[in-house]
mmCIF file with all atom_site columns, C-alpha atoms in Angstrom:
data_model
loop_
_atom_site.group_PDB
_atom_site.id
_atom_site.type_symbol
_atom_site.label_atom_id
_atom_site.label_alt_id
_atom_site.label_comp_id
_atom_site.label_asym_id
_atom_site.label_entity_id
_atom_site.label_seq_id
_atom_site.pdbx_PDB_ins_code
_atom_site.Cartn_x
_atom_site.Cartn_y
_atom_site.Cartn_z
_atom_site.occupancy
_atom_site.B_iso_or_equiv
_atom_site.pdbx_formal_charge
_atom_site.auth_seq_id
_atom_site.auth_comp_id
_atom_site.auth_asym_id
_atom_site.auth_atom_id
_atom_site.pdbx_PDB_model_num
ATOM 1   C CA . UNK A 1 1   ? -12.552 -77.790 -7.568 1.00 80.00 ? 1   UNK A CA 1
ATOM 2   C CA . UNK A 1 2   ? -14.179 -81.270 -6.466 1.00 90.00 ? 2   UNK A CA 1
ATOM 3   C CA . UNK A 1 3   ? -11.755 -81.474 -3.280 1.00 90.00 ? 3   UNK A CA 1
ATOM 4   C CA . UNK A 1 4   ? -12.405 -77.240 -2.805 1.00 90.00 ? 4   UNK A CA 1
ATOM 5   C CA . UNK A 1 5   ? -15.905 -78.263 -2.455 1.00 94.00 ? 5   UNK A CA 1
ATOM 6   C CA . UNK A 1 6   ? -15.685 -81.506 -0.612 1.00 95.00 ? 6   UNK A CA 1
ATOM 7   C CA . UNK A 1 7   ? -13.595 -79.235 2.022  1.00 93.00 ? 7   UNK A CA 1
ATOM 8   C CA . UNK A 1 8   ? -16.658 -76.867 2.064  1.00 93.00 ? 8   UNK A CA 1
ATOM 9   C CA . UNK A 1 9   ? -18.549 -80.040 2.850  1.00 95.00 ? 9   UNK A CA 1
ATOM 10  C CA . UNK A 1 10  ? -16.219 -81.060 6.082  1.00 95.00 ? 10  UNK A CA 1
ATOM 11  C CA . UNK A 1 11  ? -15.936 -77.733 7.217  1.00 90.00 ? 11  UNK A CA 1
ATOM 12  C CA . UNK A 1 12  ? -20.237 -77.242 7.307  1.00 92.00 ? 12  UNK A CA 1
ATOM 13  C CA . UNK A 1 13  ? -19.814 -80.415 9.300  1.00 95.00 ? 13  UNK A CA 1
ATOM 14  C CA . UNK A 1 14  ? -17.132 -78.914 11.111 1.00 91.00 ? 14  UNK A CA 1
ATOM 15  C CA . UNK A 1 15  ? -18.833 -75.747 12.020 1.00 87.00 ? 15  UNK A CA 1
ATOM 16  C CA . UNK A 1 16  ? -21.961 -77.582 12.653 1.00 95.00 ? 16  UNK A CA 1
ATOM 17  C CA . UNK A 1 17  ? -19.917 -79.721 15.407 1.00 96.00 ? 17  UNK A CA 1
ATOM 18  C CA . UNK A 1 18  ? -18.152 -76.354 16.559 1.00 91.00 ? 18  UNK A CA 1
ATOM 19  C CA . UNK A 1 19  ? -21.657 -74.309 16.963 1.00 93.00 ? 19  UNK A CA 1
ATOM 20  C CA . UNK A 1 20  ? -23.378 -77.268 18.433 1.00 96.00 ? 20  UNK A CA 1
ATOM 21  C CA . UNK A 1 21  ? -21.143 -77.932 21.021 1.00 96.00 ? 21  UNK A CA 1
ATOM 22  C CA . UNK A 1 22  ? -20.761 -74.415 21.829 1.00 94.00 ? 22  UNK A CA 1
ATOM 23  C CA . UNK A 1 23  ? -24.355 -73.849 22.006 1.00 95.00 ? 23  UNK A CA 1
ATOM 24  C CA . UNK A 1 24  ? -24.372 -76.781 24.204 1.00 96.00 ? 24  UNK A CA 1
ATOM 25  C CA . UNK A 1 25  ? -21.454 -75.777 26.545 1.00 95.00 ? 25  UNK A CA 1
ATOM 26  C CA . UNK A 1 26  ? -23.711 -72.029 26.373 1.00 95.00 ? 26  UNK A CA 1
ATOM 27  C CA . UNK A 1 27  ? -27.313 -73.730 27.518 1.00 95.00 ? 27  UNK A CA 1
ATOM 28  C CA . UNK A 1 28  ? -26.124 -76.165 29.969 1.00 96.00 ? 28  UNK A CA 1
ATOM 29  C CA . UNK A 1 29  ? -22.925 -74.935 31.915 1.00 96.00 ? 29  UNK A CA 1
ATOM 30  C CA . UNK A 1 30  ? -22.193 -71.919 33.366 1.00 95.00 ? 30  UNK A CA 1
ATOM 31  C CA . UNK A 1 31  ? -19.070 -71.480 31.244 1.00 94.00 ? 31  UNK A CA 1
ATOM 32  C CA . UNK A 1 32  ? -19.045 -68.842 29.219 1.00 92.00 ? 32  UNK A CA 1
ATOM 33  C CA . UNK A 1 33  ? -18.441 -68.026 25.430 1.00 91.00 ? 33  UNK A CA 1
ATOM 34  C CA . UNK A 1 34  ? -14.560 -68.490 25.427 1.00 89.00 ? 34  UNK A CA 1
ATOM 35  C CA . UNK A 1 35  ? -14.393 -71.693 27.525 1.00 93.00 ? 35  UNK A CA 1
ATOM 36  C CA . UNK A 1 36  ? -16.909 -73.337 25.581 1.00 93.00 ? 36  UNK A CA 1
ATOM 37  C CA . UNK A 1 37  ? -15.013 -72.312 22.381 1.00 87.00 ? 37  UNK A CA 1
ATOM 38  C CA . UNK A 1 38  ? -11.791 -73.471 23.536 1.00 90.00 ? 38  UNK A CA 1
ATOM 39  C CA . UNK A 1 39  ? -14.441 -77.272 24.033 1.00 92.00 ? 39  UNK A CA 1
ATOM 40  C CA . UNK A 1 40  ? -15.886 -76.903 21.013 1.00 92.00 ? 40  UNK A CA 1
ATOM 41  C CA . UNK A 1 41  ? -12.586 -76.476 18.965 1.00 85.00 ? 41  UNK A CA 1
ATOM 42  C CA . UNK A 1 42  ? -11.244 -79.978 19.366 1.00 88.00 ? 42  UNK A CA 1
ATOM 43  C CA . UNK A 1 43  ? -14.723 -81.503 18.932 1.00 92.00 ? 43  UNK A CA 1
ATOM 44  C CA . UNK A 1 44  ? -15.194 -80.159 15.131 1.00 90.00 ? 44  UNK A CA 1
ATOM 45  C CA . UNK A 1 45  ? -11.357 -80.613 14.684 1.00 89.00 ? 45  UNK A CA 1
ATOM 46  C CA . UNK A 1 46  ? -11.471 -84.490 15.242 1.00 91.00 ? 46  UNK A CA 1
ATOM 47  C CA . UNK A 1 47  ? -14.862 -84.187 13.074 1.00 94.00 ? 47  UNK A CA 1
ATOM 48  C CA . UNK A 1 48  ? -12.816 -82.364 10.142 1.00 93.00 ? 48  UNK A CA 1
ATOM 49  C CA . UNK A 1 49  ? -9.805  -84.321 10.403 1.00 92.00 ? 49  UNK A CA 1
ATOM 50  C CA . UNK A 1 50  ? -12.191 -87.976 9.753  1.00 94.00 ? 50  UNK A CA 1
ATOM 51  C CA . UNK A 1 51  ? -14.242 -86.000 6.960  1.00 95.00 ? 51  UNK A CA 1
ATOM 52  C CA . UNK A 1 52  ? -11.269 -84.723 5.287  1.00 94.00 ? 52  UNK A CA 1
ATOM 53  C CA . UNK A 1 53  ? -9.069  -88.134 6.207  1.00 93.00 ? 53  UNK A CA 1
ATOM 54  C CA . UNK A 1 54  ? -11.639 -90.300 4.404  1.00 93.00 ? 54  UNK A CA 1
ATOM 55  C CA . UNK A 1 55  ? -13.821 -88.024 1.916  1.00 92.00 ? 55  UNK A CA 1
ATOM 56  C CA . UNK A 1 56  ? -11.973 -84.643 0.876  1.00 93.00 ? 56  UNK A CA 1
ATOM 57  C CA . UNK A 1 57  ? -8.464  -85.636 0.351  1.00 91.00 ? 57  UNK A CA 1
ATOM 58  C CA . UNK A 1 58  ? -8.048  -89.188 1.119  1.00 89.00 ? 58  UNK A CA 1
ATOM 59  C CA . UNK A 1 59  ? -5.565  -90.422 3.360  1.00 87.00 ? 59  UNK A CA 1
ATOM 60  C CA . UNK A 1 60  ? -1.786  -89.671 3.190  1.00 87.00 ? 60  UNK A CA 1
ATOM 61  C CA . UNK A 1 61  ? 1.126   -91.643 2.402  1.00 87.00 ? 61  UNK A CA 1
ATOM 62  C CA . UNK A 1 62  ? 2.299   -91.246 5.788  1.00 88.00 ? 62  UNK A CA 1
ATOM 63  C CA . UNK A 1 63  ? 2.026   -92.793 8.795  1.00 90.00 ? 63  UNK A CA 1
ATOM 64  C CA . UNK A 1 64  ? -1.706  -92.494 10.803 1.00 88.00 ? 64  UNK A CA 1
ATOM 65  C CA . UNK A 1 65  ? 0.654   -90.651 13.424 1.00 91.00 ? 65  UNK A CA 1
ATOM 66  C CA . UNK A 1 66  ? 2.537   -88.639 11.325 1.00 90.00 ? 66  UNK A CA 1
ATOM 67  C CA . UNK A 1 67  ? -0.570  -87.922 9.849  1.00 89.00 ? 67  UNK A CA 1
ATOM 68  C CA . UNK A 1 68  ? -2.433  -86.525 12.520 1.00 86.00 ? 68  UNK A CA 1
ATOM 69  C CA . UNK A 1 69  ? 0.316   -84.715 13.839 1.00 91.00 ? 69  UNK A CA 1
ATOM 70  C CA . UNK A 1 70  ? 0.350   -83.035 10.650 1.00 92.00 ? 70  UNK A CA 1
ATOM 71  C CA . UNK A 1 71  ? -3.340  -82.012 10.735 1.00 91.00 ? 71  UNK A CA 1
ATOM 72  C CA . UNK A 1 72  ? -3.241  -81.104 14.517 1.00 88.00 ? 72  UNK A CA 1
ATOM 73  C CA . UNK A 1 73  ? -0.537  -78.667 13.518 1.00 93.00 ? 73  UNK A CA 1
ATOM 74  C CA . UNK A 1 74  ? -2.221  -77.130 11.049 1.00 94.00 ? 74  UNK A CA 1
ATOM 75  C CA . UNK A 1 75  ? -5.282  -77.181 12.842 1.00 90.00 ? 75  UNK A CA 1
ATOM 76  C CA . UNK A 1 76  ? -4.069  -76.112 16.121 1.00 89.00 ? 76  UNK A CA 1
ATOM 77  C CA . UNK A 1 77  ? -2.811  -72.907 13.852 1.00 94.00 ? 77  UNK A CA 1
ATOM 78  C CA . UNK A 1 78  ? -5.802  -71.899 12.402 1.00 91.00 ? 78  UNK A CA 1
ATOM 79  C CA . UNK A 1 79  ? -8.069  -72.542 15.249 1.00 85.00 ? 79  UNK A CA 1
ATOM 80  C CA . UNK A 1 80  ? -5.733  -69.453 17.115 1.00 91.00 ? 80  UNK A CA 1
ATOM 81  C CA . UNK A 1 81  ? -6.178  -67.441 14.401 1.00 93.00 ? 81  UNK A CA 1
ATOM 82  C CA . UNK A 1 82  ? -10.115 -68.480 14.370 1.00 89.00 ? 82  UNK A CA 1
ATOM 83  C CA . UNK A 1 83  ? -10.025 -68.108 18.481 1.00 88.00 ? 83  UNK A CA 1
ATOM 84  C CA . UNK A 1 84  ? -7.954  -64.913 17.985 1.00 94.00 ? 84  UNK A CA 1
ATOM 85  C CA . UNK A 1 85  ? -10.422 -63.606 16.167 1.00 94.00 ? 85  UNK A CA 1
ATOM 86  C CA . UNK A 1 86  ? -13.226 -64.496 17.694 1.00 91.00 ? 86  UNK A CA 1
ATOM 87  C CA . UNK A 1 87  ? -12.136 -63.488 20.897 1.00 94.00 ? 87  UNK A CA 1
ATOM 88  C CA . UNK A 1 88  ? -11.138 -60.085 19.160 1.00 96.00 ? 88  UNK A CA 1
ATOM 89  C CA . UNK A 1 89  ? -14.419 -59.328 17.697 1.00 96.00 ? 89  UNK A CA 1
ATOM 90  C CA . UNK A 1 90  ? -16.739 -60.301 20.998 1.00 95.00 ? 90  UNK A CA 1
ATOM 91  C CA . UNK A 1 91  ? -14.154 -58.105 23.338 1.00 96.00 ? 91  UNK A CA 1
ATOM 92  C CA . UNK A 1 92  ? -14.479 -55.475 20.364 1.00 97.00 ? 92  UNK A CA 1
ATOM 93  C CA . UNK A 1 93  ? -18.372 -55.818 19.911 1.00 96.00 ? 93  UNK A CA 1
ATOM 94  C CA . UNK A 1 94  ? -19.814 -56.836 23.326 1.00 93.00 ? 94  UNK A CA 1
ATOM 95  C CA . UNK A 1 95  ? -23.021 -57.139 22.018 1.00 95.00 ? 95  UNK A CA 1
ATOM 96  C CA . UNK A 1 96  ? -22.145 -59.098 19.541 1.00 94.00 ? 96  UNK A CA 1
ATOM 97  C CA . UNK A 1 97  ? -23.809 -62.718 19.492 1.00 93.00 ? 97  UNK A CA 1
ATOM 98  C CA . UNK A 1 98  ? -21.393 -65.559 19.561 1.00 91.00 ? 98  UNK A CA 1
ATOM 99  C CA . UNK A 1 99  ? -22.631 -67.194 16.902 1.00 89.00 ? 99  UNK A CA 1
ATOM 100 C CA . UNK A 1 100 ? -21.806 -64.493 14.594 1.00 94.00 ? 100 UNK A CA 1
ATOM 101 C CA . UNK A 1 101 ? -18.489 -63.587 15.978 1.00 93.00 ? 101 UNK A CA 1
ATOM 102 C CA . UNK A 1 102 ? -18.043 -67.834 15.604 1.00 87.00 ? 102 UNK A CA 1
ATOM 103 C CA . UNK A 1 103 ? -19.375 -67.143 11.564 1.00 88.00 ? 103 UNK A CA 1
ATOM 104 C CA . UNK A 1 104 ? -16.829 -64.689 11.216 1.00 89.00 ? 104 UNK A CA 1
ATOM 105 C CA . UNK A 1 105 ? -13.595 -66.234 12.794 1.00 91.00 ? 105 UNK A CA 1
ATOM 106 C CA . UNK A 1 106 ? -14.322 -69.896 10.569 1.00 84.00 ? 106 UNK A CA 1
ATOM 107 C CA . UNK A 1 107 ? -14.519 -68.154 7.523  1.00 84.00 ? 107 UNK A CA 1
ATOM 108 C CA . UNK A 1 108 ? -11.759 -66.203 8.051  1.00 84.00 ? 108 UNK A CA 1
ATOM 109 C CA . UNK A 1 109 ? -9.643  -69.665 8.916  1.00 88.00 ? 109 UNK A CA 1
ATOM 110 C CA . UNK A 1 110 ? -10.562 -71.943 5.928  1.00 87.00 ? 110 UNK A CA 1
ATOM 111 C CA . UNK A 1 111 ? -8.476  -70.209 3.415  1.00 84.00 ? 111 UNK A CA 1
ATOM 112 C CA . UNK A 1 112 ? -5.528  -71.078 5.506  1.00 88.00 ? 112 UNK A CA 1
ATOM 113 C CA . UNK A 1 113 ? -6.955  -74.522 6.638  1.00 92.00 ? 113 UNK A CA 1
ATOM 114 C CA . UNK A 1 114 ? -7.146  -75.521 2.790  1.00 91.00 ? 114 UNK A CA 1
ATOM 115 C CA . UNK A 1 115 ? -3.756  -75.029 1.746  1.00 89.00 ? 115 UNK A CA 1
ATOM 116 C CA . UNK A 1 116 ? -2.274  -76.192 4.854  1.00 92.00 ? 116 UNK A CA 1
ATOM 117 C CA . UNK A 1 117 ? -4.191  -79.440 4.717  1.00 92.00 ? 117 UNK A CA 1
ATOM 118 C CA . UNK A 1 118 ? -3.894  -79.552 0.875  1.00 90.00 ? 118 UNK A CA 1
ATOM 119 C CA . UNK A 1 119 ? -0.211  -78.849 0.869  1.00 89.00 ? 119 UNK A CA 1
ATOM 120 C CA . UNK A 1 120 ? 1.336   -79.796 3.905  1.00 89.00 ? 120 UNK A CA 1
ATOM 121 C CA . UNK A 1 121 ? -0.867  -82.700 5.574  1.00 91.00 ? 121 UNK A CA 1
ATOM 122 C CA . UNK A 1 122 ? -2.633  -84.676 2.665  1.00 90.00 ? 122 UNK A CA 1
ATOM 123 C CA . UNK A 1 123 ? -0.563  -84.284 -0.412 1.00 80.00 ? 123 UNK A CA 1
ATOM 124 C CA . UNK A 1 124 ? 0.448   -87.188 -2.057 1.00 69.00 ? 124 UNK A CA 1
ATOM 125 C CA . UNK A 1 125 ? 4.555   -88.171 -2.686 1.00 60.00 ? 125 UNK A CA 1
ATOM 126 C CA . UNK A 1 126 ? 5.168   -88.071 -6.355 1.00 57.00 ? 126 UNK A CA 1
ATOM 127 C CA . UNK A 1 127 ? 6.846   -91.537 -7.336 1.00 48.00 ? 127 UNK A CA 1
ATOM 128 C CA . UNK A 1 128 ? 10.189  -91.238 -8.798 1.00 48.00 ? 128 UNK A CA 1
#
């Protein structure tokens, strides 16, 4: 439960990043809604990947390299499905704000992000 919540944790900072830096791309560029999103992304993965490196899971027992490869697999994966979705629901709901559509898509990735970071990035070898 303490890393489920510690994950809760980097993903608020996460989605904090993510919204900011949309909002930002929003007020002060003319791109619109899906180019800023596909900005934003990276930004609050790089932010989850040191939160969950260093204070969710600790760091892995492989390489820094191998490591990040890891995450940016599994992040690259569920930031589709979150940009899927998101892109789904505002083309679906024009009028729908992209904030919420942004609310939906994240929560709708973190199960997935979870288990593949829990399972397949950060889990620690077992010693013989």
């Amino acid at each position: 439960m303490k890393k489920l919540f510690r994950f809760l944790i980097a993903g608020g900072v996460g989605f904090v990043v993510d919204a900011g830096v949309l909002h930002l791309m929003l007020w002060f560029t003319p791109f619109g809604p899906f180019v800023g999103r596909a900005i934003s992304i990276p930004s609050a993965l790089l932010a989850t990947w040191v939160l969950n490196r260093n204070f969710t899971f600790g760091r892995s027992n492989r390489s820094l390299a191998a490591e990040g490869f890891r995450y940016g697999s599994v992040g690259l994966t569920s930031a589709l499905l979150n940009y899927g979705l998101f892109s789904s629901l505002l083309i679906s709901a024009p009028s729908l704000r992209p904030i919420i559509a942004l609310t939906f898509a994240s929560a709708a990735a973190t199960a997935f992000s979870f288990f593949g970071y829990s399972r397949f990035v950060f889990r620690h070898r077992q010693n013989p």
